[in-house]
PDB file of C-alpha atoms in Angstrom:
ATOM      1  CA  MET H   1     -91.807  14.653  16.413  1.00  0.00           C
ATOM      2  CA  ASN H   2     -94.812  17.260  16.280  1.00  0.00           C
ATOM      3  CA  GLN H   3     -96.711  17.094  19.653  1.00  0.00           C
ATOM      4  CA  LEU H   4    -100.029  17.597  17.985  1.00  0.00           C
ATOM      5  CA  PHE H   5     -99.486  14.227  15.940  1.00  0.00           C
ATOM      6  CA  THR H   6     -98.354  12.488  18.819  1.00  0.00           C
ATOM      7  CA  VAL H   7    -101.146  13.818  20.979  1.00  0.00           C
ATOM      8  CA  ALA H   8    -103.787  12.973  18.072  1.00  0.00           C
ATOM      9  CA  LEU H   9    -102.296   9.517  18.048  1.00  0.00           C
ATOM     10  CA  ARG H  10    -102.478   8.769  21.537  1.00  0.00           C
ATOM     11  CA  ALA H  11    -106.333   9.728  21.084  1.00  0.00           C
ATOM     12  CA  VAL H  12    -106.927   7.208  18.488  1.00  0.00           C
ATOM     13  CA  VAL H  13    -105.058   4.668  20.380  1.00  0.00           C
ATOM     14  CA  VAL H  14    -107.273   5.216  23.274  1.00  0.00           C
ATOM     15  CA  ALA H  15    -110.152   5.100  21.011  1.00  0.00           C
ATOM     16  CA  ALA H  16    -109.128   1.996  19.422  1.00  0.00           C
ATOM     17  CA  ILE H  17    -108.663   0.379  22.947  1.00  0.00           C
ATOM     18  CA  THR H  18    -111.889   1.310  24.382  1.00  0.00           C
ATOM     19  CA  LEU H  19    -113.814   0.209  20.945  1.00  0.00           C
ATOM     20  CA  GLY H  20    -112.049  -3.069  21.462  1.00  0.00           C
ATOM     21  CA  LEU H  21    -113.213  -3.702  24.934  1.00  0.00           C
ATOM     22  CA  PHE H  22    -116.593  -3.107  23.783  1.00  0.00           C
ATOM     23  CA  GLY H  23    -116.384  -5.252  20.962  1.00  0.00           C
ATOM     24  CA  GLN H  24    -114.667  -8.125  23.452  1.00  0.00           C
ATOM     25  CA  PHE H  25    -117.564  -7.904  25.864  1.00  0.00           C
ATOM     26  CA  VAL H  26    -120.751  -6.839  24.001  1.00  0.00           C
ATOM     27  CA  VAL H  27    -120.376  -7.267  20.100  1.00  0.00           C
ATOM     28  CA  ILE H  28    -118.841 -10.521  19.873  1.00  0.00           C
ATOM     29  CA  PRO H  29    -120.926 -12.301  22.636  1.00  0.00           C
ATOM     30  CA  ALA H  30    -123.774 -10.637  21.353  1.00  0.00           C
ATOM     31  CA  THR H  31    -123.244 -11.566  17.399  1.00  0.00           C
ATOM     32  CA  ALA H  32    -122.346 -15.285  18.448  1.00  0.00           C
ATOM     33  CA  ALA H  33    -125.577 -15.499  20.290  1.00  0.00           C
ATOM     34  CA  ASP H  34    -127.725 -14.100  17.463  1.00  0.00           C
ATOM     35  CA  GLU H  35    -126.294 -16.616  14.992  1.00  0.00           C
ATOM     36  CA  VAL H  36    -127.031 -19.353  17.001  1.00  0.00           C
ATOM     37  CA  ASP H  37    -130.643 -17.947  17.507  1.00  0.00           C
ATOM     38  CA  ARG H  38    -131.018 -17.598  13.964  1.00  0.00           C
ATOM     39  CA  PHE H  39    -129.388 -20.843  12.875  1.00  0.00           C
ATOM     40  CA  PRO H  40    -129.217 -23.644  15.927  1.00  0.00           C
ATOM     41  CA  PRO H  41    -126.677 -25.697  14.135  1.00  0.00           C
ATOM     42  CA  TYR H  42    -124.004 -22.861  14.767  1.00  0.00           C
ATOM     43  CA  ALA H  43    -124.260 -23.927  18.248  1.00  0.00           C
ATOM     44  CA  PRO H  44    -121.070 -25.950  18.705  1.00  0.00           C
ATOM     45  CA  PHE H  45    -119.183 -23.304  16.747  1.00  0.00           C
ATOM     46  CA  ALA H  46    -120.162 -20.087  18.631  1.00  0.00           C
ATOM     47  CA  ALA H  47    -118.133 -20.432  21.553  1.00  0.00           C
ATOM     48  CA  PRO H  48    -114.815 -21.427  19.930  1.00  0.00           C
ATOM     49  CA  TYR H  49    -115.152 -18.653  17.270  1.00  0.00           C
ATOM     50  CA  ALA H  50    -116.316 -16.020  19.818  1.00  0.00           C
ATOM     51  CA  THR H  51    -113.073 -16.976  21.803  1.00  0.00           C
ATOM     52  CA  VAL H  52    -110.572 -16.794  18.907  1.00  0.00           C
ATOM     53  CA  ALA H  53    -112.354 -13.507  18.091  1.00  0.00           C
ATOM     54  CA  ILE H  54    -111.942 -11.996  21.488  1.00  0.00           C
ATOM     55  CA  ILE H  55    -108.431 -13.097  21.507  1.00  0.00           C
ATOM     56  CA  GLY H  56    -107.744 -11.549  18.535  1.00  0.00           C
ATOM     57  CA  VAL H  57    -108.685  -8.164  19.889  1.00  0.00           C
ATOM     58  CA  ALA H  58    -106.738  -8.541  22.574  1.00  0.00           C
ATOM     59  CA  CYS H  59    -103.656  -9.103  20.288  1.00  0.00           C
ATOM     60  CA  VAL H  60    -104.598  -5.636  18.792  1.00  0.00           C
ATOM     61  CA  GLN H  61    -104.808  -4.120  22.107  1.00  0.00           C
ATOM     62  CA  VAL H  62    -101.460  -5.241  23.202  1.00  0.00           C
ATOM     63  CA  ALA H  63    -100.218  -3.774  20.209  1.00  0.00           C
ATOM     64  CA  LEU H  64    -101.784  -0.676  20.751  1.00  0.00           C
ATOM     65  CA  VAL H  65    -100.471  -0.625  24.190  1.00  0.00           C
ATOM     66  CA  ALA H  66     -96.628  -1.050  22.984  1.00  0.00           C
ATOM     67  CA  VAL H  67     -97.600   1.993  20.346  1.00  0.00           C
ATOM     68  CA  TRP H  68     -98.158   3.935  23.134  1.00  0.00           C
ATOM     69  CA  MET H  69     -95.235   3.012  24.946  1.00  0.00           C
ATOM     70  CA  LEU H  70     -93.065   3.629  21.867  1.00  0.00           C
ATOM     71  CA  LEU H  71     -94.823   6.989  21.416  1.00  0.00           C
ATOM     72  CA  THR H  72     -93.631   7.477  25.026  1.00  0.00           C
ATOM     73  CA  MET H  73     -90.042   7.115  24.063  1.00  0.00           C
ATOM     74  CA  VAL H  74     -90.576   9.286  21.289  1.00  0.00           C
ATOM     75  CA  ARG H  75     -91.610  12.348  23.054  1.00  0.00           C
ATOM     76  CA  ARG H  76     -88.594  11.527  25.634  1.00  0.00           C
ATOM     77  CA  GLY H  77     -86.300  11.315  22.905  1.00  0.00           C
ATOM     78  CA  ALA H  78     -85.118   7.587  23.943  1.00  0.00           C
ATOM     79  CA  ILE H  79     -86.470   5.999  20.825  1.00  0.00           C
ATOM     80  CA  PHE H  80     -83.059   5.073  19.818  1.00  0.00           C
ATOM     81  CA  THR H  81     -82.426   2.734  22.717  1.00  0.00           C
ATOM     82  CA  GLN H  82     -82.406  -0.991  23.458  1.00  0.00           C
ATOM     83  CA  SER H  83     -85.633  -0.538  25.429  1.00  0.00           C
ATOM     84  CA  ALA H  84     -87.567   0.372  22.363  1.00  0.00           C
ATOM     85  CA  PHE H  85     -87.043  -3.464  20.802  1.00  0.00           C
ATOM     86  CA  ARG H  86     -88.992  -4.839  23.639  1.00  0.00           C
ATOM     87  CA  TRP H  87     -92.097  -2.926  22.284  1.00  0.00           C
ATOM     88  CA  VAL H  88     -91.529  -3.451  19.168  1.00  0.00           C
ATOM     89  CA  ASP H  89     -91.021  -7.195  19.589  1.00  0.00           C
ATOM     90  CA  THR H  90     -94.052  -7.008  21.567  1.00  0.00           C
ATOM     91  CA  ILE H  91     -95.827  -5.663  18.122  1.00  0.00           C
ATOM     92  CA  ILE H  92     -94.341  -8.426  15.815  1.00  0.00           C
ATOM     93  CA  GLY H  93     -95.460 -11.140  18.611  1.00  0.00           C
ATOM     94  CA  SER H  94     -98.748 -10.251  19.220  1.00  0.00           C
ATOM     95  CA  SER H  95     -99.218  -9.732  15.370  1.00  0.00           C
ATOM     96  CA  ALA H  96     -97.858 -13.499  15.036  1.00  0.00           C
ATOM     97  CA  VAL H  97    -100.293 -14.723  17.559  1.00  0.00           C
ATOM     98  CA  ALA H  98    -103.632 -12.943  15.888  1.00  0.00           C
ATOM     99  CA  THR H  99    -102.300 -14.496  12.292  1.00  0.00           C
ATOM    100  CA  LEU H 100    -101.910 -17.900  13.620  1.00  0.00           C
ATOM    101  CA  LEU H 101    -105.282 -17.526  15.027  1.00  0.00           C
ATOM    102  CA  ALA H 102    -106.199 -16.510  11.479  1.00  0.00           C
ATOM    103  CA  LEU H 103    -104.640 -19.555  10.160  1.00  0.00           C
ATOM    104  CA  GLY H 104    -106.250 -21.695  12.336  1.00  0.00           C
ATOM    105  CA  VAL H 105    -109.333 -20.126  11.690  1.00  0.00           C
ATOM    106  CA  THR H 106    -108.833 -20.503   7.848  1.00  0.00           C
ATOM    107  CA  GLY H 107    -107.738 -24.234   8.357  1.00  0.00           C
ATOM    108  CA  HIS H 108    -110.805 -25.290  10.333  1.00  0.00           C
ATOM    109  CA  LEU H 109    -113.383 -23.323   7.661  1.00  0.00           C
ATOM    110  CA  ALA H 110    -111.172 -25.288   4.767  1.00  0.00           C
ATOM    111  CA  LEU H 111    -111.385 -28.612   6.554  1.00  0.00           C
ATOM    112  CA  ALA H 112    -114.429 -28.866   8.702  1.00  0.00           C
ATOM    113  CA  GLU H 113    -117.863 -29.475   7.614  1.00  0.00           C
ATOM    114  CA  ILE H 114    -119.982 -26.299   8.838  1.00  0.00           C
ATOM    115  CA  PRO H 115    -123.669 -26.440   8.177  1.00  0.00           C
ATOM    116  CA  THR H 116    -125.056 -23.178   6.517  1.00  0.00           C
ATOM    117  CA  PRO H 117    -128.473 -21.921   6.365  1.00  0.00           C
ATOM    118  CA  ASP H 118    -128.218 -21.976   2.647  1.00  0.00           C
ATOM    119  CA  ASP H 119    -127.452 -24.766   0.231  1.00  0.00           C
ATOM    120  CA  ASP H 120    -124.540 -22.897  -1.351  1.00  0.00           C
ATOM    121  CA  ASN H 121    -122.002 -22.626   1.569  1.00  0.00           C
ATOM    122  CA  MET H 122    -121.559 -19.182   0.422  1.00  0.00           C
ATOM    123  CA  ALA H 123    -121.126 -18.043   4.120  1.00  0.00           C
ATOM    124  CA  VAL H 124    -118.558 -20.571   4.883  1.00  0.00           C
ATOM    125  CA  ILE H 125    -116.730 -19.450   1.519  1.00  0.00           C
ATOM    126  CA  SER H 126    -116.928 -15.839   2.411  1.00  0.00           C
ATOM    127  CA  ALA H 127    -115.657 -16.672   5.966  1.00  0.00           C
ATOM    128  CA  LEU H 128    -112.801 -18.680   4.550  1.00  0.00           C
ATOM    129  CA  ALA H 129    -111.804 -15.746   1.964  1.00  0.00           C
ATOM    130  CA  ALA H 130    -111.921 -13.318   4.853  1.00  0.00           C
ATOM    131  CA  ALA H 131    -109.882 -15.495   7.087  1.00  0.00           C
ATOM    132  CA  LEU H 132    -107.263 -16.183   4.340  1.00  0.00           C
ATOM    133  CA  ALA H 133    -107.062 -12.633   3.447  1.00  0.00           C
ATOM    134  CA  SER H 134    -106.656 -11.825   7.280  1.00  0.00           C
ATOM    135  CA  VAL H 135    -103.496 -14.326   7.238  1.00  0.00           C
ATOM    136  CA  GLY H 136    -102.133 -12.559   4.147  1.00  0.00           C
ATOM    137  CA  VAL H 137    -102.702  -8.799   5.997  1.00  0.00           C
ATOM    138  CA  GLY H 138    -100.698 -10.257   9.317  1.00  0.00           C
ATOM    139  CA  VAL H 139     -97.851 -11.836   7.391  1.00  0.00           C
ATOM    140  CA  ALA H 140     -97.626  -8.519   5.508  1.00  0.00           C
ATOM    141  CA  PHE H 141     -97.841  -6.356   8.585  1.00  0.00           C
ATOM    142  CA  ILE H 142     -95.124  -8.574  10.518  1.00  0.00           C
ATOM    143  CA  MET H 143     -92.745  -8.402   7.260  1.00  0.00           C
ATOM    144  CA  LEU H 144     -93.316  -4.609   7.551  1.00  0.00           C
ATOM    145  CA  VAL H 145     -92.618  -4.321  11.267  1.00  0.00           C
ATOM    146  CA  VAL H 146     -89.638  -6.631  10.873  1.00  0.00           C
ATOM    147  CA  VAL H 147     -88.219  -4.330   8.228  1.00  0.00           C
ATOM    148  CA  MET H 148     -88.754  -1.268  10.340  1.00  0.00           C
ATOM    149  CA  ARG H 149     -87.269  -3.115  13.475  1.00  0.00           C
ATOM    150  CA  GLY H 150     -84.263  -3.648  11.469  1.00  0.00           C
ATOM    151  CA  LEU H 151     -84.026  -0.017  10.391  1.00  0.00           C
ATOM    152  CA  LEU H 152     -84.641   1.113  14.010  1.00  0.00           C
ATOM    153  CA  ARG H 153     -81.502  -1.278  14.742  1.00  0.00           C
ATOM    154  CA  LYS H 154     -79.257   0.287  12.247  1.00  0.00           C
ATOM    155  CA  ALA H 155     -80.383   3.836  13.551  1.00  0.00           C
ATOM    156  CA  THR H 156     -79.712   2.697  17.096  1.00  0.00           C
ATOM    157  CA  ASP H 157     -76.538   1.682  16.412  1.00  0.00           C
ATOM    158  CA  LEU H 158     -75.273   4.950  14.300  1.00  0.00           C
ATOM    159  CA  GLU H 159     -76.511   6.775  17.300  1.00  0.00           C
ATOM    160  CA  THR H 160     -74.453   4.749  19.832  1.00  0.00           C
ATOM    161  CA  GLU H 161     -71.523   5.103  17.533  1.00  0.00           C
ATOM    162  CA  ILE H 162     -72.093   8.766  17.478  1.00  0.00           C
ATOM    163  CA  ALA H 163     -72.338   8.976  20.845  1.00  0.00           C
ATOM    164  CA  GLU H 164     -68.984   7.326  21.553  1.00  0.00           C
ATOM    165  CA  VAL H 165     -67.465   9.731  19.087  1.00  0.00           C
ATOM    166  CA  VAL H 166     -68.877  12.762  20.500  1.00  0.00           C
TER     167      VAL H 166
END
């Protein structure tokens, strides 16, 4: 694999993890507090939703660390080994947790009585649509990574078979 590409991807991973930390410690809590200040009936929902958002960002960060480890394996030429599956499974697991969180938010938004500043409930409907879209994207991503894992399995088996023949 092109070394420049690997270095660029690692820089993106570091930037994304750093941006995620900023979001977890600054943006999400500040946004939750601002929403409660703007509309006090949101107060009971601020902490749970902020917590879910922070955990969701942490799931993305875990997947990014797994991508970093896979890039390290690519550089060493060890991607077609059994240890690569641990990192791919980490990506699948963290994606599944994030998708389940989005599914929980979707269910809560669909079933709970959430007050809105406007009488038309468009804020809740928009949030519900975004949460449902997140579930769809999460499921599609998990399915894609599972297919890629299957391809990695076949390539690993072929490499092991060729090594035995040689």
